[in-house]
CSV table of C-alpha atoms in Angstrom, one decimal:
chain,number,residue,atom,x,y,z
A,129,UNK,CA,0.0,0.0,0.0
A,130,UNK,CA,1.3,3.4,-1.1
A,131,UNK,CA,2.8,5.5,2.1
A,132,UNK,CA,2.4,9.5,2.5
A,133,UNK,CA,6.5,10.0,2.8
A,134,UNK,CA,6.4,14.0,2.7
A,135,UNK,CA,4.0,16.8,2.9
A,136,UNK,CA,6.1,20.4,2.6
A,137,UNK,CA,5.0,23.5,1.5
A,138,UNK,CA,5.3,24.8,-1.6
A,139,UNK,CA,8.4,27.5,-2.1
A,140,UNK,CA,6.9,29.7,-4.7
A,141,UNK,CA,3.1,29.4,-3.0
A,142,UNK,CA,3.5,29.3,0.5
A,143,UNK,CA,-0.2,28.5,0.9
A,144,UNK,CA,-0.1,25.2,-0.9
A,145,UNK,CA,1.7,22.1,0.3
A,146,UNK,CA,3.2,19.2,-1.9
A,147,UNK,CA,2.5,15.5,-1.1
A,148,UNK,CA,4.9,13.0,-1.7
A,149,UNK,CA,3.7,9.3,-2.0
A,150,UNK,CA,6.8,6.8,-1.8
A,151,UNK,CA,9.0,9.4,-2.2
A,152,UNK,CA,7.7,10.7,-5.4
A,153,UNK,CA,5.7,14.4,-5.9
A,154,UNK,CA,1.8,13.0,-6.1
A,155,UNK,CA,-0.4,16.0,-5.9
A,156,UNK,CA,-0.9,19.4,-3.9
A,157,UNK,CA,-3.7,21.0,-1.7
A,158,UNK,CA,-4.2,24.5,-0.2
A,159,UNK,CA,-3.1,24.6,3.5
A,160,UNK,CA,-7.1,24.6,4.3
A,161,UNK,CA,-7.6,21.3,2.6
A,162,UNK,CA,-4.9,19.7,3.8
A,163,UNK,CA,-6.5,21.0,7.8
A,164,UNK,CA,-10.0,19.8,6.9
A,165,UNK,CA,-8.4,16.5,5.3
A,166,UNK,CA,-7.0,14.7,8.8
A,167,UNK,CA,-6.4,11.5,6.9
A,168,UNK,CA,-3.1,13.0,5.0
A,169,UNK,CA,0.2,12.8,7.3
A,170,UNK,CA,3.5,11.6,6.9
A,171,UNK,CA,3.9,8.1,7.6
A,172,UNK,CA,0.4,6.8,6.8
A,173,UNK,CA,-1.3,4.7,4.5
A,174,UNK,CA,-3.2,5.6,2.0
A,175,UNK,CA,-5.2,3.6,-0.9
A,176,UNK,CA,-5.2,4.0,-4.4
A,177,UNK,CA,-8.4,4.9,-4.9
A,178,UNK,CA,-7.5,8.1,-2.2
A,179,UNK,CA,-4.8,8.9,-4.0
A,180,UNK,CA,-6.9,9.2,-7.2
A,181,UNK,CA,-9.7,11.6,-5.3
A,182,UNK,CA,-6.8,13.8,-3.7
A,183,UNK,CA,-5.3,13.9,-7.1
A,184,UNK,CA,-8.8,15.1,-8.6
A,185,UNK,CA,-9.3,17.6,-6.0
A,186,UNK,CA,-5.5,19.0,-6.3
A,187,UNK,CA,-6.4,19.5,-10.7
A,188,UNK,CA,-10.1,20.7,-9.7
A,189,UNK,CA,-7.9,23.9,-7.2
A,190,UNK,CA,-5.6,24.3,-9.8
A,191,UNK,CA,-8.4,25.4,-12.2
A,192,UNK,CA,-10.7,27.1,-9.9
A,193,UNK,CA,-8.0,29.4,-8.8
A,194,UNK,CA,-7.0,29.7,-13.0
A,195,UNK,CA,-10.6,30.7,-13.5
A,196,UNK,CA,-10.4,33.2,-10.7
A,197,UNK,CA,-7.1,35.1,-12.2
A,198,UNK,CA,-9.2,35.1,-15.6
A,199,UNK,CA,-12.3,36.9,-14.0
A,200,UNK,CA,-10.1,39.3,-12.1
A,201,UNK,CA,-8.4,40.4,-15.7
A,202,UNK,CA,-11.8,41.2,-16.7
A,203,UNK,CA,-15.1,39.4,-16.1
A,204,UNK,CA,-16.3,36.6,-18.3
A,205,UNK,CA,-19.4,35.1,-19.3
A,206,UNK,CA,-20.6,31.6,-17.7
A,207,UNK,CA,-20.2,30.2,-21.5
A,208,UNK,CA,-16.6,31.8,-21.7
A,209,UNK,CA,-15.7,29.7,-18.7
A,210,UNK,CA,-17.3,26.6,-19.7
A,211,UNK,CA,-15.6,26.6,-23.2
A,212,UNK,CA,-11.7,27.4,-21.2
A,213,UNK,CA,-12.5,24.1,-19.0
A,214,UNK,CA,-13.8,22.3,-22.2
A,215,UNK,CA,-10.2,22.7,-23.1
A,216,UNK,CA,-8.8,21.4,-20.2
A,217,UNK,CA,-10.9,18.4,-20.8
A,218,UNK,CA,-12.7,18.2,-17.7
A,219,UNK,CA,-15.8,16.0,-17.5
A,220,UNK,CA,-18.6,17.7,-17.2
A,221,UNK,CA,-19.8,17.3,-13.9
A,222,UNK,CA,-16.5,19.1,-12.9
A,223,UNK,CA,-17.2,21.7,-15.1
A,224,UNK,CA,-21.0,22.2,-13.5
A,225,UNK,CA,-19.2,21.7,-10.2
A,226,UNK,CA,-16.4,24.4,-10.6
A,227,UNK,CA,-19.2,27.0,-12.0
A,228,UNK,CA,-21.8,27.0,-9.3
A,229,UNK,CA,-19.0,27.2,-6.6
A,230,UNK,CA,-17.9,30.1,-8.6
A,231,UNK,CA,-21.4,31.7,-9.1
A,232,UNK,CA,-22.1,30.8,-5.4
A,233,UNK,CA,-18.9,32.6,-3.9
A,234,UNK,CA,-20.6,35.9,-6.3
A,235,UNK,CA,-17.6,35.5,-9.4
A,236,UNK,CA,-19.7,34.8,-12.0
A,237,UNK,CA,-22.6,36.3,-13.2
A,238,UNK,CA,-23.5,36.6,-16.6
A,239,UNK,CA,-26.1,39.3,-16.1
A,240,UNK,CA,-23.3,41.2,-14.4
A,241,UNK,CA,-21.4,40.3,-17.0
A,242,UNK,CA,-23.7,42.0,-19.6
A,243,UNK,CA,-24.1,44.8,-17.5
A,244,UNK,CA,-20.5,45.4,-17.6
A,245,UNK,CA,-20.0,44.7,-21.1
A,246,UNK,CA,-22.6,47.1,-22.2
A,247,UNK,CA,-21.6,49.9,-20.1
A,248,UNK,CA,-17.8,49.1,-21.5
A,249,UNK,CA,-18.7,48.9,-24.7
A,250,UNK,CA,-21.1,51.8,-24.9
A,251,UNK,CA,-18.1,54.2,-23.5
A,252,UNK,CA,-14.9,53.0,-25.8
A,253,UNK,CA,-16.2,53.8,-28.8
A,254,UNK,CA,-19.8,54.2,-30.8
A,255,UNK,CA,-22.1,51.0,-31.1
A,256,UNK,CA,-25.4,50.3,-31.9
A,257,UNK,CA,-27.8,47.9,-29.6
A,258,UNK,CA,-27.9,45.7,-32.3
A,259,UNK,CA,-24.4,45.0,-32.3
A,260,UNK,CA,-24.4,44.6,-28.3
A,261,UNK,CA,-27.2,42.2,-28.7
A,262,UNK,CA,-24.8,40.3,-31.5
A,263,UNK,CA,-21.6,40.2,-28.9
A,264,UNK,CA,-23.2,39.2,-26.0
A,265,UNK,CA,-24.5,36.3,-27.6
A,266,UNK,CA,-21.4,35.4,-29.1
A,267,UNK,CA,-20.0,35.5,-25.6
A,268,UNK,CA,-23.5,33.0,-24.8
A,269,UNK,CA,-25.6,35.4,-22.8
A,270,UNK,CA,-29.3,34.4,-23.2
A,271,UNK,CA,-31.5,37.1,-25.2
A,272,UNK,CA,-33.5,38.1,-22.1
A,273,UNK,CA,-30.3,38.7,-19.9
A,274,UNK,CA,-29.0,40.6,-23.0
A,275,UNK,CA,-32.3,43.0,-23.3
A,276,UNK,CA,-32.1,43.3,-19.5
A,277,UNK,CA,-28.6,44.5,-19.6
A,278,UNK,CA,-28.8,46.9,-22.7
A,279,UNK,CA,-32.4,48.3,-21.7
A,280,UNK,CA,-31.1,49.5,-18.1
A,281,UNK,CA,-28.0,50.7,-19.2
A,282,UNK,CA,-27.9,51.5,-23.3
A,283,UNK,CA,-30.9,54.1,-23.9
A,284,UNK,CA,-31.7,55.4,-27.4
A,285,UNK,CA,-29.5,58.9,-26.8
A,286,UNK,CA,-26.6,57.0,-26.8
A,287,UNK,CA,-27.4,54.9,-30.0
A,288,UNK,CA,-28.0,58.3,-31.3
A,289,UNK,CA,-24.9,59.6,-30.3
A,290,UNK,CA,-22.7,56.3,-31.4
A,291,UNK,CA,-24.6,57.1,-34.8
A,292,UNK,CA,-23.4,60.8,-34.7
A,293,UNK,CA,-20.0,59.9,-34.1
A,294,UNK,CA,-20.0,57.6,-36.7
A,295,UNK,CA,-21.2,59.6,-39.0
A,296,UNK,CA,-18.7,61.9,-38.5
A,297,UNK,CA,-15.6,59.5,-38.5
A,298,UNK,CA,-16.6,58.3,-41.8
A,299,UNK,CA,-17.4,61.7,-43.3
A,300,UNK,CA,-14.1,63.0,-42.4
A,301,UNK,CA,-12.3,59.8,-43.5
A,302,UNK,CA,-14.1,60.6,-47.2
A,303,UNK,CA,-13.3,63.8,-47.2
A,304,UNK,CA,-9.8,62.8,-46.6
A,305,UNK,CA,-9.8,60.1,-49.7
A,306,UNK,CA,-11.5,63.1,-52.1
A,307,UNK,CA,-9.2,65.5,-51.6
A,308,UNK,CA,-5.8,63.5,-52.1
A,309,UNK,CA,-7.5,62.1,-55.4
């Protein structure tokens, strides 16, 4: 039966620790797992089939705290998540797993999400709702979250406006092109 040889803490994150089964590097958990799980010391047996969950755990951290550093460059849709996992190949029931916790713990939300987009959209440069309605559900935001999000925060002065501006841009571009010819 396998034996837990080591457990030390990681040098580069000091709040994960590295197992060592037989010697050998196995998996790693957070210094909170490794408190809540009392069955992982040094010295003690552990099965196969433990080895295998703990490994599963470790890969299932690894990409939680992944998807974490992704939403904190900039917030993503639920589908934007679930396609990264997809490929990492995790099964699907990880997949639903790792997105509830993250929708529980308040990181994901994708009428957040649209809220956010159409507000950062609306203020880089000139769009139309139509367009907004188009990206959001490229990014897989059902219709009625997308209407939601552009009804409270896109109103029909700032189409207007995105028109103006465009307008303009083009006009001046045109003008440009005529009088070099």
């Amino acid at each position: 039966m396998p034996v837990i040889t080591d457990i030390k803490t990681q040098i580069k994150n000091q709040e994960k620790v590295s197992v060592y089964i037989d010697g050998k590097y196995t998996f790693a958990l957070t210094i909170a797992q490794l408190a809540d799980i009392k069955e992982i010391r040094a010295g003690k047996d552990i099965s196969s089939s433990q080895v295998e969950e703990y490994k599963k755990l470790s890969q299932l951290t690894k990409q939680y705290i992944r998807l974490i550093s992704l939403i904190y460059a900039r917030p993503r849709s639920e589908y934007e998540l679930r396609t990264k996992l997809r490929l990492k190949k995790l099964d699907k029931e990880d997949i639903d797993e790792l997105i509830l916790k993250l929708q529980k713990e308040g990181y994901q939300d994708d009428l957040k999400f649209a809220t956010w987009w159409v507000t950062s959209r609306k203020n880089s440069r000139p769009i139309s709702s139509l367009k907004l309605r188009s990206e959001l559900a490229g990014k897989g935001i059902k219709s009625n979250i997308a209407e939601q999000a552009i009804s409270e925060n896109f109103n029909q002065e700032d189409e207007h406006q995105a028109l103006l501006k465009l307008i303009a841009k083009k006009k001046d571009r045109y003008e440009t092109e005529e009088k070099l010819l």
